[in-house]
Amino acid sequence: MGPMVPARPGYTRCMVHDAHERIPDSHRDLLDARFATLATVGGDGYPQLSEVWFLAEEDQVCISLNRARQKTKNLLAEPNCTVFILDLANPYRYLEIRGTADVTSDDDRAFADRVGAKYGADLRDHDLPGDTRVVVRVVPVRVNAVDMSR
Amino acid sequence: MGPMVPARPGYTRCMVHDAHERIPDSHRDLLDARFATLATVGGDGYPQLSEVWFLAEEDQVCISLNRARQKTKNLLAEPNCTVFILDLANPYRYLEIRGTADVTSDDDRAFADRVGAKYGADLRDHDLPGDTRVVVRVVPVRVNAVDMSR
């Protein structure tokens, strides 16, 4: 399994794979999914992965993070990151979005409230007094749309 | 959301989070899952994520990869990697296993056949003539067991 295999003769179970900077129509529905996996790279060189809520805005994945979290610190030090959106009903199908994290303050939590509206939640419930939030916009560098079930 | 937050007073929706080098009993069932996300780091510094089949052997995740794949090349150049096993029925619950990839040859495909037995598949169907396979054993450095639904 893997997204890097071109369809070639003799490949009996080839995957549909497209690499773009844009989300192909075949996988656009995944932008409405409820969960994504965010991968950052820590100072020790290991990928750090965690499941996150997100909003898609103009085809870009935007995530509200508490500034105190390790993944936020990772992104501020190293903005290269990847968002992975799995079709939970068909895990052979997913979007891998490699991109650069554009991190901006969300001091009034205007963005966090938009995320909360998607999930019927108040993100303040996840924060401690004094915590602040940032908006992480993942600007795509490469998009891999994979479907190994076709 | 994120695995790095200790439970603290005032945290109204705290997650259960344990960091170990071993798989805690609470999440051991995920070793029997059918899908994992493998994160490697490419030469360009971006995490590369893809969905993979795997076998758990002695609590370690083992993956059969075609040697020609980019993720295999990434691991040979940079063995730091992360395996992420999501509970597809409850995506608030997952295992994040950061580890070092121990890559060995599987020229006779003995391991690939064991993986195939789990999935009722023949991994040769994914290879071209002349392709070879490796076993990737992820030796854990840190295990995060997250359950935000509790």
PDB file of C-alpha atoms in Angstrom:
ATOM      1  CA  MET A   1       0.000   0.000   0.000  1.00  0.00           C
ATOM      2  CA  GLY A   2       1.177   3.534  -0.587  1.00  0.00           C
ATOM      3  CA  PRO A   3       0.405   6.572  -2.635  1.00  0.00           C
ATOM      4  CA  MET A   4       3.561   6.702  -4.686  1.00  0.00           C
ATOM      5  CA  VAL A   5       2.836   3.916  -7.152  1.00  0.00           C
ATOM      6  CA  PRO A   6       1.932   4.879 -10.690  1.00  0.00           C
ATOM      7  CA  ALA A   7      -0.621   2.707 -12.438  1.00  0.00           C
ATOM      8  CA  ARG A   8       1.356   0.347 -14.627  1.00  0.00           C
ATOM      9  CA  PRO A   9       0.495  -2.687 -16.717  1.00  0.00           C
ATOM     10  CA  GLY A  10       0.634  -5.827 -14.624  1.00  0.00           C
ATOM     11  CA  TYR A  11      -0.377  -3.982 -11.518  1.00  0.00           C
ATOM     12  CA  THR A  12      -3.457  -6.010 -10.723  1.00  0.00           C
ATOM     13  CA  ARG A  13      -4.751  -3.859  -7.941  1.00  0.00           C
ATOM     14  CA  CYS A  14      -3.559  -0.442  -8.862  1.00  0.00           C
ATOM     15  CA  MET A  15      -4.695   2.535  -6.900  1.00  0.00           C
ATOM     16  CA  VAL A  16      -6.139   5.746  -8.145  1.00  0.00           C
ATOM     17  CA  HIS A  17      -3.613   8.356  -7.268  1.00  0.00           C
ATOM     18  CA  ASP A  18      -3.304  11.990  -8.146  1.00  0.00           C
ATOM     19  CA  ALA A  19      -0.732  14.470  -6.912  1.00  0.00           C
ATOM     20  CA  HIS A  20      -1.757  18.111  -7.097  1.00  0.00           C
ATOM     21  CA  GLU A  21      -1.774  21.205  -5.023  1.00  0.00           C
ATOM     22  CA  ARG A  22      -5.548  21.169  -5.223  1.00  0.00           C
ATOM     23  CA  ILE A  23      -8.186  18.832  -3.876  1.00  0.00           C
ATOM     24  CA  PRO A  24      -9.575  16.703  -6.708  1.00  0.00           C
ATOM     25  CA  ASP A  25     -13.343  16.399  -6.997  1.00  0.00           C
ATOM     26  CA  SER A  26     -13.103  12.673  -6.276  1.00  0.00           C
ATOM     27  CA  HIS A  27     -12.010  13.438  -2.710  1.00  0.00           C
ATOM     28  CA  ARG A  28     -13.601  16.818  -2.071  1.00  0.00           C
ATOM     29  CA  ASP A  29     -16.225  15.274   0.229  1.00  0.00           C
ATOM     30  CA  LEU A  30     -13.460  14.495   2.722  1.00  0.00           C
ATOM     31  CA  LEU A  31     -13.118  18.212   3.435  1.00  0.00           C
ATOM     32  CA  ASP A  32     -16.461  17.873   5.201  1.00  0.00           C
ATOM     33  CA  ALA A  33     -15.228  15.019   7.394  1.00  0.00           C
ATOM     34  CA  ARG A  34     -15.239  15.431  11.165  1.00  0.00           C
ATOM     35  CA  PHE A  35     -11.729  14.193  11.876  1.00  0.00           C
ATOM     36  CA  ALA A  36      -8.271  14.662  10.452  1.00  0.00           C
ATOM     37  CA  THR A  37      -4.859  13.476  11.555  1.00  0.00           C
ATOM     38  CA  LEU A  38      -2.319  16.265  11.909  1.00  0.00           C
ATOM     39  CA  ALA A  39       1.333  15.309  11.592  1.00  0.00           C
ATOM     40  CA  THR A  40       4.013  17.690  12.790  1.00  0.00           C
ATOM     41  CA  VAL A  41       7.722  17.030  13.214  1.00  0.00           C
ATOM     42  CA  GLY A  42       9.172  17.360  16.703  1.00  0.00           C
ATOM     43  CA  GLY A  43      12.561  18.702  17.605  1.00  0.00           C
ATOM     44  CA  ASP A  44      13.700  15.092  18.063  1.00  0.00           C
ATOM     45  CA  GLY A  45      12.867  14.338  14.422  1.00  0.00           C
ATOM     46  CA  TYR A  46       9.927  12.061  15.135  1.00  0.00           C
ATOM     47  CA  PRO A  47       6.594  12.739  13.495  1.00  0.00           C
ATOM     48  CA  GLN A  48       3.949  13.654  16.074  1.00  0.00           C
ATOM     49  CA  LEU A  49       0.452  12.603  15.041  1.00  0.00           C
ATOM     50  CA  SER A  50      -2.841  13.452  16.687  1.00  0.00           C
ATOM     51  CA  GLU A  51      -6.468  13.514  15.729  1.00  0.00           C
ATOM     52  CA  VAL A  52      -7.931  16.988  15.333  1.00  0.00           C
ATOM     53  CA  TRP A  53     -11.092  18.836  14.539  1.00  0.00           C
ATOM     54  CA  PHE A  54     -10.851  21.114  11.528  1.00  0.00           C
ATOM     55  CA  LEU A  55     -12.668  23.451   9.181  1.00  0.00           C
ATOM     56  CA  ALA A  56     -12.094  23.593   5.459  1.00  0.00           C
ATOM     57  CA  GLU A  57     -11.955  27.154   4.184  1.00  0.00           C
ATOM     58  CA  GLU A  58     -11.435  27.764   0.487  1.00  0.00           C
ATOM     59  CA  ASP A  59     -10.145  24.209   0.094  1.00  0.00           C
ATOM     60  CA  GLN A  60      -7.565  24.664   2.836  1.00  0.00           C
ATOM     61  CA  VAL A  61      -7.627  22.838   6.145  1.00  0.00           C
ATOM     62  CA  CYS A  62      -7.722  25.170   9.152  1.00  0.00           C
ATOM     63  CA  ILE A  63      -7.256  23.939  12.709  1.00  0.00           C
ATOM     64  CA  SER A  64      -7.716  25.642  16.059  1.00  0.00           C
ATOM     65  CA  LEU A  65      -4.899  24.793  18.460  1.00  0.00           C
ATOM     66  CA  ASN A  66      -4.146  25.769  22.002  1.00  0.00           C
ATOM     67  CA  ARG A  67      -0.858  27.623  21.895  1.00  0.00           C
ATOM     68  CA  ALA A  68       0.525  25.588  24.800  1.00  0.00           C
ATOM     69  CA  ARG A  69       0.342  22.252  22.984  1.00  0.00           C
ATOM     70  CA  GLN A  70       3.472  20.503  21.798  1.00  0.00           C
ATOM     71  CA  LYS A  71       2.153  20.283  18.249  1.00  0.00           C
ATOM     72  CA  THR A  72       1.723  24.067  18.174  1.00  0.00           C
ATOM     73  CA  LYS A  73       5.298  24.489  19.356  1.00  0.00           C
ATOM     74  CA  ASN A  74       6.425  22.024  16.707  1.00  0.00           C
ATOM     75  CA  LEU A  75       4.670  23.989  13.972  1.00  0.00           C
ATOM     76  CA  LEU A  76       6.101  27.302  15.138  1.00  0.00           C
ATOM     77  CA  ALA A  77       9.594  25.791  14.990  1.00  0.00           C
ATOM     78  CA  GLU A  78       9.041  23.726  11.828  1.00  0.00           C
ATOM     79  CA  PRO A  79       6.000  24.637   9.706  1.00  0.00           C
ATOM     80  CA  ASN A  80       6.249  21.625   7.388  1.00  0.00           C
ATOM     81  CA  CYS A  81       3.283  19.434   8.269  1.00  0.00           C
ATOM     82  CA  THR A  82       0.782  17.014   6.829  1.00  0.00           C
ATOM     83  CA  VAL A  83      -2.968  16.663   7.195  1.00  0.00           C
ATOM     84  CA  PHE A  84      -4.397  13.216   6.581  1.00  0.00           C
ATOM     85  CA  ILE A  85      -8.139  12.793   6.114  1.00  0.00           C
ATOM     86  CA  LEU A  86      -9.242   9.185   6.140  1.00  0.00           C
ATOM     87  CA  ASP A  87     -12.601   8.007   4.831  1.00  0.00           C
ATOM     88  CA  LEU A  88     -13.645   6.201   8.009  1.00  0.00           C
ATOM     89  CA  ALA A  89     -16.188   4.175   6.034  1.00  0.00           C
ATOM     90  CA  ASN A  90     -13.549   3.088   3.504  1.00  0.00           C
ATOM     91  CA  PRO A  91     -10.011   3.354   4.909  1.00  0.00           C
ATOM     92  CA  TYR A  92      -8.548   2.548   1.502  1.00  0.00           C
ATOM     93  CA  ARG A  93      -9.521   6.075   0.515  1.00  0.00           C
ATOM     94  CA  TYR A  94      -7.908   9.206   1.880  1.00  0.00           C
ATOM     95  CA  LEU A  95      -6.410  12.603   1.288  1.00  0.00           C
ATOM     96  CA  GLU A  96      -2.848  13.388   2.258  1.00  0.00           C
ATOM     97  CA  ILE A  97      -2.186  17.119   2.254  1.00  0.00           C
ATOM     98  CA  ARG A  98       1.413  18.154   2.797  1.00  0.00           C
ATOM     99  CA  GLY A  99       1.745  21.811   3.447  1.00  0.00           C
ATOM    100  CA  THR A 100       3.161  24.728   5.310  1.00  0.00           C
ATOM    101  CA  ALA A 101       1.478  25.824   8.510  1.00  0.00           C
ATOM    102  CA  ASP A 102       0.498  29.465   8.566  1.00  0.00           C
ATOM    103  CA  VAL A 103       0.016  30.115  12.300  1.00  0.00           C
ATOM    104  CA  THR A 104      -1.856  33.242  13.397  1.00  0.00           C
ATOM    105  CA  SER A 105      -3.296  34.403  16.691  1.00  0.00           C
ATOM    106  CA  ASP A 106      -6.934  33.792  17.512  1.00  0.00           C
ATOM    107  CA  ASP A 107      -7.016  35.873  20.660  1.00  0.00           C
ATOM    108  CA  ASP A 108     -10.756  36.610  20.425  1.00  0.00           C
ATOM    109  CA  ARG A 109     -11.423  32.960  19.554  1.00  0.00           C
ATOM    110  CA  ALA A 110     -13.421  33.986  16.491  1.00  0.00           C
ATOM    111  CA  PHE A 111     -12.042  31.037  14.559  1.00  0.00           C
ATOM    112  CA  ALA A 112     -12.317  28.643  17.502  1.00  0.00           C
ATOM    113  CA  ASP A 113     -15.997  29.558  17.679  1.00  0.00           C
ATOM    114  CA  ARG A 114     -16.469  28.701  14.008  1.00  0.00           C
ATOM    115  CA  VAL A 115     -14.878  25.324  14.641  1.00  0.00           C
ATOM    116  CA  GLY A 116     -17.089  24.899  17.697  1.00  0.00           C
ATOM    117  CA  ALA A 117     -20.163  25.585  15.580  1.00  0.00           C
ATOM    118  CA  LYS A 118     -19.243  22.672  13.295  1.00  0.00           C
ATOM    119  CA  TYR A 119     -18.937  20.298  16.242  1.00  0.00           C
ATOM    120  CA  GLY A 120     -21.601  21.645  18.576  1.00  0.00           C
ATOM    121  CA  ALA A 121     -18.901  22.326  21.131  1.00  0.00           C
ATOM    122  CA  ASP A 122     -17.270  25.225  22.920  1.00  0.00           C
ATOM    123  CA  LEU A 123     -13.506  24.996  22.499  1.00  0.00           C
ATOM    124  CA  ARG A 124     -13.117  27.067  25.676  1.00  0.00           C
ATOM    125  CA  ASP A 125     -14.036  23.858  27.494  1.00  0.00           C
ATOM    126  CA  HIS A 126     -10.697  22.455  26.327  1.00  0.00           C
ATOM    127  CA  ASP A 127      -8.664  25.373  27.621  1.00  0.00           C
ATOM    128  CA  LEU A 128      -7.438  26.544  30.989  1.00  0.00           C
ATOM    129  CA  PRO A 129      -7.750  30.141  32.160  1.00  0.00           C
ATOM    130  CA  GLY A 130      -5.029  32.139  30.477  1.00  0.00           C
ATOM    131  CA  ASP A 131      -4.642  29.767  27.558  1.00  0.00           C
ATOM    132  CA  THR A 132      -4.642  31.303  24.104  1.00  0.00           C
ATOM    133  CA  ARG A 133      -5.443  29.821  20.730  1.00  0.00           C
ATOM    134  CA  VAL A 134      -4.003  30.018  17.265  1.00  0.00           C
ATOM    135  CA  VAL A 135      -5.373  29.331  13.813  1.00  0.00           C
ATOM    136  CA  VAL A 136      -3.278  26.890  11.837  1.00  0.00           C
ATOM    137  CA  ARG A 137      -3.935  27.159   8.112  1.00  0.00           C
ATOM    138  CA  VAL A 138      -2.241  24.413   6.151  1.00  0.00           C
ATOM    139  CA  VAL A 139      -1.202  25.885   2.794  1.00  0.00           C
ATOM    140  CA  PRO A 140      -0.885  22.884   0.487  1.00  0.00           C
ATOM    141  CA  VAL A 141       2.391  22.069  -1.191  1.00  0.00           C
ATOM    142  CA  ARG A 142       1.327  18.644  -2.390  1.00  0.00           C
ATOM    143  CA  VAL A 143      -1.991  16.823  -2.273  1.00  0.00           C
ATOM    144  CA  ASN A 144      -2.199  13.062  -2.686  1.00  0.00           C
ATOM    145  CA  ALA A 145      -5.677  11.684  -3.279  1.00  0.00           C
ATOM    146  CA  VAL A 146      -5.608   7.938  -2.832  1.00  0.00           C
ATOM    147  CA  ASP A 147      -8.264   5.330  -3.458  1.00  0.00           C
ATOM    148  CA  MET A 148      -7.008   1.771  -3.336  1.00  0.00           C
ATOM    149  CA  SER A 149     -10.539   0.341  -3.305  1.00  0.00           C
ATOM    150  CA  ARG A 150     -11.205   1.156  -6.939  1.00  0.00           C
TER     151      ARG A 150
ATOM    152  CA  MET B   1      -7.427  18.147  20.950  1.00  0.00           C
ATOM    153  CA  GLY B   2      -4.048  16.583  21.403  1.00  0.00           C
ATOM    154  CA  PRO B   3      -2.258  13.972  23.417  1.00  0.00           C
ATOM    155  CA  MET B   4       0.088  16.226  25.311  1.00  0.00           C
ATOM    156  CA  VAL B   5      -2.317  17.684  27.861  1.00  0.00           C
ATOM    157  CA  PRO B   6      -2.106  16.415  31.407  1.00  0.00           C
ATOM    158  CA  ALA B   7      -5.345  16.051  33.302  1.00  0.00           C
ATOM    159  CA  ARG B   8      -5.648  19.148  35.465  1.00  0.00           C
ATOM    160  CA  PRO B   9      -8.342  20.613  37.667  1.00  0.00           C
ATOM    161  CA  GLY B  10     -10.655  22.806  35.647  1.00  0.00           C
ATOM    162  CA  TYR B  11     -10.111  20.751  32.548  1.00  0.00           C
ATOM    163  CA  THR B  12     -13.733  19.875  31.939  1.00  0.00           C
ATOM    164  CA  ARG B  13     -13.163  17.418  29.142  1.00  0.00           C
ATOM    165  CA  CYS B  14      -9.801  15.990  29.927  1.00  0.00           C
ATOM    166  CA  MET B  15      -8.497  13.087  27.937  1.00  0.00           C
ATOM    167  CA  VAL B  16      -7.065   9.871  29.178  1.00  0.00           C
ATOM    168  CA  HIS B  17      -3.470   9.942  28.151  1.00  0.00           C
ATOM    169  CA  ASP B  18      -0.560   7.703  28.960  1.00  0.00           C
ATOM    170  CA  ALA B  19       2.941   7.870  27.588  1.00  0.00           C
ATOM    171  CA  HIS B  20       4.927   4.671  27.761  1.00  0.00           C
ATOM    172  CA  GLU B  21       7.105   2.515  25.630  1.00  0.00           C
ATOM    173  CA  ARG B  22       4.532  -0.233  25.984  1.00  0.00           C
ATOM    174  CA  ILE B  23       0.976  -0.594  24.775  1.00  0.00           C
ATOM    175  CA  PRO B  24      -1.411  -0.146  27.689  1.00  0.00           C
ATOM    176  CA  ASP B  25      -4.182  -2.697  28.124  1.00  0.00           C
ATOM    177  CA  SER B  26      -6.774   0.005  27.447  1.00  0.00           C
ATOM    178  CA  HIS B  27      -5.614   0.215  23.836  1.00  0.00           C
ATOM    179  CA  ARG B  28      -4.227  -3.248  23.202  1.00  0.00           C
ATOM    180  CA  ASP B  29      -7.234  -4.173  21.036  1.00  0.00           C
ATOM    181  CA  LEU B  30      -6.021  -1.650  18.454  1.00  0.00           C
ATOM    182  CA  LEU B  31      -3.087  -3.926  17.662  1.00  0.00           C
ATOM    183  CA  ASP B  32      -5.672  -6.184  16.025  1.00  0.00           C
ATOM    184  CA  ALA B  33      -7.015  -3.383  13.839  1.00  0.00           C
ATOM    185  CA  ARG B  34      -6.863  -3.740  10.069  1.00  0.00           C
ATOM    186  CA  PHE B  35      -5.424  -0.329   9.256  1.00  0.00           C
ATOM    187  CA  ALA B  36      -2.689   1.922  10.529  1.00  0.00           C
ATOM    188  CA  THR B  37      -1.290   5.208   9.328  1.00  0.00           C
ATOM    189  CA  LEU B  38       2.464   5.181   8.820  1.00  0.00           C
ATOM    190  CA  ALA B  39       4.252   8.525   9.011  1.00  0.00           C
ATOM    191  CA  THR B  40       7.770   8.859   7.676  1.00  0.00           C
ATOM    192  CA  VAL B  41       9.775  12.026   7.124  1.00  0.00           C
ATOM    193  CA  GLY B  42      10.863  12.812   3.594  1.00  0.00           C
ATOM    194  CA  GLY B  43      14.127  14.369   2.542  1.00  0.00           C
ATOM    195  CA  ASP B  44      12.228  17.632   2.087  1.00  0.00           C
ATOM    196  CA  GLY B  45      11.246  17.609   5.771  1.00  0.00           C
ATOM    197  CA  TYR B  46       7.550  16.964   5.205  1.00  0.00           C
ATOM    198  CA  PRO B  47       5.856  14.096   6.951  1.00  0.00           C
ATOM    199  CA  GLN B  48       4.630  11.488   4.471  1.00  0.00           C
ATOM    200  CA  LEU B  49       1.532   9.648   5.637  1.00  0.00           C
ATOM    201  CA  SER B  50      -0.149   6.638   4.114  1.00  0.00           C
ATOM    202  CA  GLU B  51      -2.523   3.933   5.222  1.00  0.00           C
ATOM    203  CA  VAL B  52      -0.939   0.523   5.593  1.00  0.00           C
ATOM    204  CA  TRP B  53      -1.686  -3.067   6.475  1.00  0.00           C
ATOM    205  CA  PHE B  54       0.268  -4.367   9.434  1.00  0.00           C
ATOM    206  CA  LEU B  55       0.850  -7.244  11.819  1.00  0.00           C
ATOM    207  CA  ALA B  56       1.478  -6.859  15.518  1.00  0.00           C
ATOM    208  CA  GLU B  57       4.242  -9.154  16.720  1.00  0.00           C
ATOM    209  CA  GLU B  58       5.183  -9.120  20.392  1.00  0.00           C
ATOM    210  CA  ASP B  59       3.460  -5.752  20.788  1.00  0.00           C
ATOM    211  CA  GLN B  60       5.440  -4.212  17.945  1.00  0.00           C
ATOM    212  CA  VAL B  61       3.935  -3.083  14.669  1.00  0.00           C
ATOM    213  CA  CYS B  62       5.469  -4.773  11.620  1.00  0.00           C
ATOM    214  CA  ILE B  63       4.748  -3.651   8.080  1.00  0.00           C
ATOM    215  CA  SER B  64       5.560  -5.205   4.712  1.00  0.00           C
ATOM    216  CA  LEU B  65       6.752  -2.588   2.236  1.00  0.00           C
ATOM    217  CA  ASN B  66       7.841  -2.775  -1.352  1.00  0.00           C
ATOM    218  CA  ARG B  67      11.444  -1.604  -1.396  1.00  0.00           C
ATOM    219  CA  ALA B  68      10.786   0.729  -4.317  1.00  0.00           C
ATOM    220  CA  ARG B  69       8.263   2.878  -2.431  1.00  0.00           C
ATOM    221  CA  GLN B  70       9.132   6.387  -1.349  1.00  0.00           C
ATOM    222  CA  LYS B  71       8.207   5.630   2.267  1.00  0.00           C
ATOM    223  CA  THR B  72      10.704   2.760   2.279  1.00  0.00           C
ATOM    224  CA  LYS B  73      13.385   5.086   0.949  1.00  0.00           C
ATOM    225  CA  ASN B  74      12.428   7.619   3.597  1.00  0.00           C
ATOM    226  CA  LEU B  75      12.799   5.034   6.374  1.00  0.00           C
ATOM    227  CA  LEU B  76      16.157   3.833   5.104  1.00  0.00           C
ATOM    228  CA  ALA B  77      17.417   7.423   5.139  1.00  0.00           C
ATOM    229  CA  GLU B  78      15.654   8.455   8.349  1.00  0.00           C
ATOM    230  CA  PRO B  79      14.331   5.653  10.574  1.00  0.00           C
ATOM    231  CA  ASN B  80      12.381   7.910  12.930  1.00  0.00           C
ATOM    232  CA  CYS B  81       8.735   7.214  12.198  1.00  0.00           C
ATOM    233  CA  THR B  82       5.309   7.044  13.774  1.00  0.00           C
ATOM    234  CA  VAL B  83       2.499   4.517  13.545  1.00  0.00           C
ATOM    235  CA  PHE B  84      -0.976   5.812  14.281  1.00  0.00           C
ATOM    236  CA  ILE B  85      -3.805   3.348  14.884  1.00  0.00           C
ATOM    237  CA  LEU B  86      -7.205   4.988  14.968  1.00  0.00           C
ATOM    238  CA  ASP B  87     -10.290   3.344  16.406  1.00  0.00           C
ATOM    239  CA  LEU B  88     -12.449   3.757  13.304  1.00  0.00           C
ATOM    240  CA  ALA B  89     -15.589   3.295  15.412  1.00  0.00           C
ATOM    241  CA  ASN B  90     -14.496   6.014  17.849  1.00  0.00           C
ATOM    242  CA  PRO B  91     -11.965   8.388  16.312  1.00  0.00           C
ATOM    243  CA  TYR B  92     -11.439  10.077  19.674  1.00  0.00           C
ATOM    244  CA  ARG B  93      -9.467   6.982  20.643  1.00  0.00           C
ATOM    245  CA  TYR B  94      -6.125   6.022  19.166  1.00  0.00           C
ATOM    246  CA  LEU B  95      -2.589   4.829  19.646  1.00  0.00           C
ATOM    247  CA  GLU B  96       0.360   6.902  18.526  1.00  0.00           C
ATOM    248  CA  ILE B  97       3.549   4.859  18.459  1.00  0.00           C
ATOM    249  CA  ARG B  98       6.727   6.782  17.760  1.00  0.00           C
ATOM    250  CA  GLY B  99       9.627   4.543  17.037  1.00  0.00           C
ATOM    251  CA  THR B 100      12.653   3.592  15.076  1.00  0.00           C
ATOM    252  CA  ALA B 101      12.199   1.560  11.915  1.00  0.00           C
ATOM    253  CA  ASP B 102      14.222  -1.635  11.843  1.00  0.00           C
ATOM    254  CA  VAL B 103      14.233  -2.489   8.112  1.00  0.00           C
ATOM    255  CA  THR B 104      15.218  -6.013   7.038  1.00  0.00           C
ATOM    256  CA  SER B 105      14.978  -7.903   3.783  1.00  0.00           C
ATOM    257  CA  ASP B 106      12.021 -10.177   3.100  1.00  0.00           C
ATOM    258  CA  ASP B 107      13.370 -11.697  -0.080  1.00  0.00           C
ATOM    259  CA  ASP B 108      11.404 -14.933   0.284  1.00  0.00           C
ATOM    260  CA  ARG B 109       8.302 -12.967   1.234  1.00  0.00           C
ATOM    261  CA  ALA B 110       7.806 -15.059   4.373  1.00  0.00           C
ATOM    262  CA  PHE B 111       6.642 -12.016   6.287  1.00  0.00           C
ATOM    263  CA  ALA B 112       4.593 -10.655   3.392  1.00  0.00           C
ATOM    264  CA  ASP B 113       2.758 -13.984   3.343  1.00  0.00           C
ATOM    265  CA  ARG B 114       1.951 -13.684   7.041  1.00  0.00           C
ATOM    266  CA  VAL B 115       0.516 -10.233   6.392  1.00  0.00           C
ATOM    267  CA  GLY B 116      -1.396 -11.620   3.441  1.00  0.00           C
ATOM    268  CA  ALA B 117      -2.892 -14.310   5.665  1.00  0.00           C
ATOM    269  CA  LYS B 118      -4.329 -11.621   7.955  1.00  0.00           C
ATOM    270  CA  TYR B 119      -5.979  -9.840   5.043  1.00  0.00           C
ATOM    271  CA  GLY B 120      -6.866 -12.747   2.801  1.00  0.00           C
ATOM    272  CA  ALA B 121      -4.644 -11.260   0.113  1.00  0.00           C
ATOM    273  CA  ASP B 122      -1.480 -12.041  -1.777  1.00  0.00           C
ATOM    274  CA  LEU B 123       0.922  -9.124  -1.509  1.00  0.00           C
ATOM    275  CA  ARG B 124       2.597 -10.274  -4.725  1.00  0.00           C
ATOM    276  CA  ASP B 125      -0.461  -8.818  -6.455  1.00  0.00           C
ATOM    277  CA  HIS B 126       0.811  -5.393  -5.392  1.00  0.00           C
ATOM    278  CA  ASP B 127       4.289  -5.898  -6.804  1.00  0.00           C
ATOM    279  CA  LEU B 128       5.849  -5.856 -10.231  1.00  0.00           C
ATOM    280  CA  PRO B 129       8.215  -8.552 -11.433  1.00  0.00           C
ATOM    281  CA  GLY B 130      11.617  -7.890  -9.900  1.00  0.00           C
ATOM    282  CA  ASP B 131      10.246  -5.934  -6.952  1.00  0.00           C
ATOM    283  CA  THR B 132      11.491  -6.909  -3.523  1.00  0.00           C
ATOM    284  CA  ARG B 133       9.984  -6.447  -0.113  1.00  0.00           C
ATOM    285  CA  VAL B 134      11.238  -5.458   3.300  1.00  0.00           C
ATOM    286  CA  VAL B 135       9.939  -5.944   6.813  1.00  0.00           C
ATOM    287  CA  VAL B 136       9.636  -2.721   8.756  1.00  0.00           C
ATOM    288  CA  ARG B 137       9.525  -3.319  12.493  1.00  0.00           C
ATOM    289  CA  VAL B 138       8.738  -0.176  14.436  1.00  0.00           C
ATOM    290  CA  VAL B 139      10.635  -0.366  17.732  1.00  0.00           C
ATOM    291  CA  PRO B 140       8.732   1.935  20.066  1.00  0.00           C
ATOM    292  CA  VAL B 141      10.416   4.928  21.623  1.00  0.00           C
ATOM    293  CA  ARG B 142       7.212   6.488  22.925  1.00  0.00           C
ATOM    294  CA  VAL B 143       3.636   5.283  22.963  1.00  0.00           C
ATOM    295  CA  ASN B 144       0.749   7.679  23.459  1.00  0.00           C
ATOM    296  CA  ALA B 145      -2.589   6.073  24.194  1.00  0.00           C
ATOM    297  CA  VAL B 146      -5.329   8.652  23.805  1.00  0.00           C
ATOM    298  CA  ASP B 147      -9.018   8.473  24.567  1.00  0.00           C
ATOM    299  CA  MET B 148     -10.804  11.799  24.458  1.00  0.00           C
ATOM    300  CA  SER B 149     -14.219  10.181  24.596  1.00  0.00           C
ATOM    301  CA  ARG B 150     -13.915   9.213  28.247  1.00  0.00           C
TER     302      ARG B 150
END
